[in-house]
Amino acid sequence: MTAADFLDLCVDFALVLIAISYALLVVRLVIGPSLADRILALDLVTTLGVGFIGVIGVKTGFYLYVDVAIAVGLVGFLATVALARFYSVRREGDDEQTGLEETR
């Protein structure tokens, strides 16, 4: 087995693992019992997308995909921070309405 054959085998294996991860991710997005679970699942969409782009870059030999993966990762990070802030503000609003705010 040559190095190129081994690389092709590893890339195909990585693509299969990413596909299985996406299937499990869809399950978590659909049946996630809370908003926090869904936010984390959306963050994982970005992470798996970056991994998929990176693997495709290795498979095709077109390494410009690495720049695309970095950009997607940065946008995904900002989206996760924004969603976490939204969740935090929403949770504080729920606590104020139910009288469960923290006492200091």
mmCIF file of C-alpha atoms in Angstrom:
data_model
loop_
_atom_site.group_PDB
_atom_site.id
_atom_site.type_symbol
_atom_site.label_atom_id
_atom_site.label_comp_id
_atom_site.label_asym_id
_atom_site.label_seq_id
_atom_site.Cartn_x
_atom_site.Cartn_y
_atom_site.Cartn_z
ATOM 1 C CA MET A 1 0.000 0.000 0.000
ATOM 2 C CA THR A 2 1.444 3.339 -1.042
ATOM 3 C CA ALA A 3 1.132 6.577 0.857
ATOM 4 C CA ALA A 4 -1.391 7.919 -1.681
ATOM 5 C CA ASP A 5 -3.589 4.839 -1.266
ATOM 6 C CA PHE A 6 -3.444 5.185 2.505
ATOM 7 C CA LEU A 7 -4.362 8.877 2.268
ATOM 8 C CA ASP A 8 -7.341 8.059 0.042
ATOM 9 C CA LEU A 9 -8.494 5.415 2.522
ATOM 10 C CA CYS A 10 -8.196 7.850 5.442
ATOM 11 C CA VAL A 11 -10.061 10.586 3.567
ATOM 12 C CA ASP A 12 -12.893 8.207 2.680
ATOM 13 C CA PHE A 13 -13.053 7.018 6.299
ATOM 14 C CA ALA A 14 -13.182 10.630 7.517
ATOM 15 C CA LEU A 15 -16.026 11.421 5.116
ATOM 16 C CA VAL A 16 -18.003 8.415 6.391
ATOM 17 C CA LEU A 17 -17.476 9.517 10.006
ATOM 18 C CA ILE A 18 -18.568 13.064 9.190
ATOM 19 C CA ALA A 19 -21.697 11.735 7.451
ATOM 20 C CA ILE A 20 -22.573 9.633 10.515
ATOM 21 C CA SER A 21 -21.969 12.666 12.730
ATOM 22 C CA TYR A 22 -24.317 14.754 10.595
ATOM 23 C CA ALA A 23 -27.030 12.099 10.920
ATOM 24 C CA LEU A 24 -26.686 12.077 14.705
ATOM 25 C CA LEU A 25 -26.636 15.862 14.682
ATOM 26 C CA VAL A 26 -29.952 16.061 12.873
ATOM 27 C CA VAL A 27 -31.453 13.810 15.531
ATOM 28 C CA ARG A 28 -30.157 16.135 18.271
ATOM 29 C CA LEU A 29 -31.497 19.197 16.459
ATOM 30 C CA VAL A 30 -34.954 17.695 16.065
ATOM 31 C CA ILE A 31 -35.433 16.139 19.497
ATOM 32 C CA GLY A 32 -33.204 18.436 21.541
ATOM 33 C CA PRO A 33 -35.142 18.917 24.761
ATOM 34 C CA SER A 34 -33.952 22.475 25.330
ATOM 35 C CA LEU A 35 -32.886 25.547 23.433
ATOM 36 C CA ALA A 36 -29.342 25.152 24.763
ATOM 37 C CA ASP A 37 -29.109 21.688 23.176
ATOM 38 C CA ARG A 38 -30.208 23.113 19.855
ATOM 39 C CA ILE A 39 -27.677 25.959 20.067
ATOM 40 C CA LEU A 40 -24.891 23.461 20.720
ATOM 41 C CA ALA A 41 -26.105 21.342 17.805
ATOM 42 C CA LEU A 42 -25.952 24.375 15.521
ATOM 43 C CA ASP A 43 -22.407 25.006 16.714
ATOM 44 C CA LEU A 44 -21.580 21.434 15.823
ATOM 45 C CA VAL A 45 -23.007 22.020 12.328
ATOM 46 C CA THR A 46 -20.314 24.645 11.852
ATOM 47 C CA THR A 47 -17.607 22.424 13.291
ATOM 48 C CA LEU A 48 -18.539 19.495 11.078
ATOM 49 C CA GLY A 49 -18.791 21.826 8.105
ATOM 50 C CA VAL A 50 -15.242 23.038 8.690
ATOM 51 C CA GLY A 51 -14.076 19.441 8.988
ATOM 52 C CA PHE A 52 -15.900 18.469 5.803
ATOM 53 C CA ILE A 53 -14.393 21.385 3.885
ATOM 54 C CA GLY A 54 -10.941 20.459 5.155
ATOM 55 C CA VAL A 55 -11.313 16.808 4.145
ATOM 56 C CA ILE A 56 -12.583 17.786 0.704
ATOM 57 C CA GLY A 57 -9.584 20.123 0.373
ATOM 58 C CA VAL A 58 -7.236 17.229 1.099
ATOM 59 C CA LYS A 59 -9.132 14.900 -1.264
ATOM 60 C CA THR A 60 -9.094 17.331 -4.195
ATOM 61 C CA GLY A 61 -5.672 18.812 -3.492
ATOM 62 C CA PHE A 62 -7.172 22.305 -3.787
ATOM 63 C CA TYR A 63 -5.927 23.849 -0.566
ATOM 64 C CA LEU A 64 -7.777 27.128 -1.009
ATOM 65 C CA TYR A 65 -10.544 25.297 0.845
ATOM 66 C CA VAL A 66 -8.547 25.844 4.026
ATOM 67 C CA ASP A 67 -9.199 29.582 3.744
ATOM 68 C CA VAL A 68 -12.883 28.906 3.226
ATOM 69 C CA ALA A 69 -12.906 26.620 6.278
ATOM 70 C CA ILE A 70 -11.286 29.343 8.394
ATOM 71 C CA ALA A 71 -13.899 31.875 7.276
ATOM 72 C CA VAL A 72 -16.748 29.454 7.996
ATOM 73 C CA GLY A 73 -15.259 28.719 11.406
ATOM 74 C CA LEU A 74 -15.075 32.416 12.284
ATOM 75 C CA VAL A 75 -18.648 33.060 11.167
ATOM 76 C CA GLY A 76 -19.797 29.995 13.082
ATOM 77 C CA PHE A 77 -18.031 31.191 16.214
ATOM 78 C CA LEU A 78 -19.703 34.593 15.979
ATOM 79 C CA ALA A 79 -23.088 32.961 15.407
ATOM 80 C CA THR A 80 -22.609 30.742 18.454
ATOM 81 C CA VAL A 81 -21.666 33.714 20.626
ATOM 82 C CA ALA A 82 -24.716 35.630 19.389
ATOM 83 C CA LEU A 83 -27.040 32.689 20.045
ATOM 84 C CA ALA A 84 -25.545 32.177 23.504
ATOM 85 C CA ARG A 85 -26.111 35.861 24.273
ATOM 86 C CA PHE A 86 -29.694 35.566 23.028
ATOM 87 C CA TYR A 87 -30.213 32.510 25.230
ATOM 88 C CA SER A 88 -28.719 34.303 28.232
ATOM 89 C CA VAL A 89 -30.924 37.373 27.807
ATOM 90 C CA ARG A 90 -33.987 35.225 27.221
ATOM 91 C CA ARG A 91 -33.240 33.181 30.318
ATOM 92 C CA GLU A 92 -32.818 36.317 32.444
ATOM 93 C CA GLY A 93 -36.168 37.572 31.164
ATOM 94 C CA ASP A 94 -37.830 34.289 32.121
ATOM 95 C CA ASP A 95 -36.340 34.507 35.618
ATOM 96 C CA GLU A 96 -37.645 38.039 36.091
ATOM 97 C CA GLN A 97 -41.147 37.042 34.993
ATOM 98 C CA THR A 98 -41.295 34.043 37.332
ATOM 99 C CA GLY A 99 -39.593 35.750 40.280
ATOM 100 C CA LEU A 100 -36.582 33.413 40.245
ATOM 101 C CA GLU A 101 -33.907 36.086 39.997
ATOM 102 C CA GLU A 102 -30.806 35.635 42.079
ATOM 103 C CA THR A 103 -30.430 37.514 45.339
ATOM 104 C CA ARG A 104 -27.070 39.002 46.201
#
